[in-house]
C-alpha angles and dihedrals in degrees: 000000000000139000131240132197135160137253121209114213115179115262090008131104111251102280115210115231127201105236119200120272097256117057091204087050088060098042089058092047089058100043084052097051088058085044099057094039090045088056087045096054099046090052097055091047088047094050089048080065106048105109088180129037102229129175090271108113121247122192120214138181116265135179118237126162090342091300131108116234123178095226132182113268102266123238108220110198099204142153110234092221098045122101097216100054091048102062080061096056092042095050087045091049090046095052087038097233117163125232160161118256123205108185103217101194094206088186089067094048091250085144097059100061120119083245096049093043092053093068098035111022084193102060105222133125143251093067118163116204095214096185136347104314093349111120136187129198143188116056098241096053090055100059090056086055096050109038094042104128101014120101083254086079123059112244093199122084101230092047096047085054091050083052091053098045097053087043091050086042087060102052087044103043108006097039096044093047115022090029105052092045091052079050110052091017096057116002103047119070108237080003080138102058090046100041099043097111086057111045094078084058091048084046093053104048103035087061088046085055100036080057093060104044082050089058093051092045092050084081114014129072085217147347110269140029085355090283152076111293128148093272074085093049093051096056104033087064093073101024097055087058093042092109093054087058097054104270120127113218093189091100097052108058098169083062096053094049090051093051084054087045085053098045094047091050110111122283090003117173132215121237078247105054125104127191125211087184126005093188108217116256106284 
């Protein structure tokens, strides 16, 4: 049998609400429940006080899937220059998730270290470590990690789909083209001398792909559910440096609104910044 018991809410007649079986059941649920807010309370109000990010773990709240898990404070191996790791840093300053940051120079060969390679066999950053020897890469993938839950990814199906397909559509047109020339054209020293029989192709197609995203902007405000998500994320990374690559955005002034849109949403990050702390959201 089970009990019954009532609950007053202000201005409501009593309202009676099924308890579990056990009573003692029931007292340890909500002794739980006090001891879990209190933690969580005392670890907000710690984290407002850290003045320096060092290797102690912090937990923080976090959105996935509507619901609200305490999770470990992720370690995200990434390259400051790169674009792909960047999308990662801006999705995590934007949620205002706090994190550990492990710069990885590839340049340098850093990835390709035995102890790097042990936690990515493929050697590329960004890589999020999501929990103690749980790894995620791919940088899209880890926004969607990430961002699951939180207004930056799309609820509905059909959204959600259009998300994927821009974002696919950046690792597939925007990445190849616009990214590798940033890289080799700026960021590796002699990168143009090795790279010339390749720069027309990156021209070409970066053009091709900087067209598309200008259609779509002629008469959207962005790319995915009619707001801000991180398909924009995933393509401003690479589109806000184009010109440093080579490509002139004169000519695509729907882009160039749209990159102004993304730098003015709220707690947006430059390519530059670093964090020693981002505190969770209190």
């Amino acid at each position: 049998m089970r009990h019954r018991s009532y609950r007053r809410r202000a201005g409501r007649p009593q309202i009676p609400v099924d308890l579990p079986r056990s009573p003692r059941n029931f007292v340890l649920s909500q002794l739980r429940t006090h001891f879990e807010r209190a933690m969580l309370m005392h670890v907000r109000n710690r984290s407002l006080h850290c003045k320096k990010h060092c290797g102690a773990t912090l937990w923080h709240l976090h959105h996935r899937d509507g619901i609200r898990s305490r999770t470990r404070m992720y370690t995200l191996y990434s390259m400051q220059r790169s674009g792909n790791c960047y999308k990662v840093r801006l999705a995590l300053a934007q949620l205002r998730i706090p994190y550990r940051l492990v710069e990885i120079d590839i340049l340098k060969g850093e990835n390709g270290t035995p102890e790097f390679r042990a936690k990515n066999p493929s050697g590329r950053v960004p890589l999020l470590e999501v929990a103690a020897g749980r790894y995620l890469p791919e940088s899209n993938a880890i926004l969607w990690y990430i961002a699951g839950g939180t207004p930056l990814a799309p609820d509905d199906r059909f959204e959600r789909a259009e998300a994927l397909r821009w974002m696919f559509f950046e690792q597939n047109s925007m990445e190849p083209s616009i990214g590798a020339a940033y890289f080799w054209l700026t960021l590796v020293r002699g990168g143009r001398d090795l790279k010339m029989h390749a720069i027309e192709g990156w021209t070409e197609s970066g053009y091709g792909a900087l067209g598309v995203m200008e259609e779509h902007l002629e008469t959207n405000r962005f790319f995915a559910a009619d707001r801000y998500t991180i398909a924009d994320i995933a393509l401003y990374a690479y589109t806000h440096i184009a010109e440093q690559a080579g490509f002139d955005l004169s000519g695509f002034p729907s882009i160039r609104t749209w990159l102004r849109r993304v730098a003015a949403q709220p707690r947006h990050v430059t390519m530059e910044w670093s964090p020693t702390l981002l505190e969770a959201a209190g």
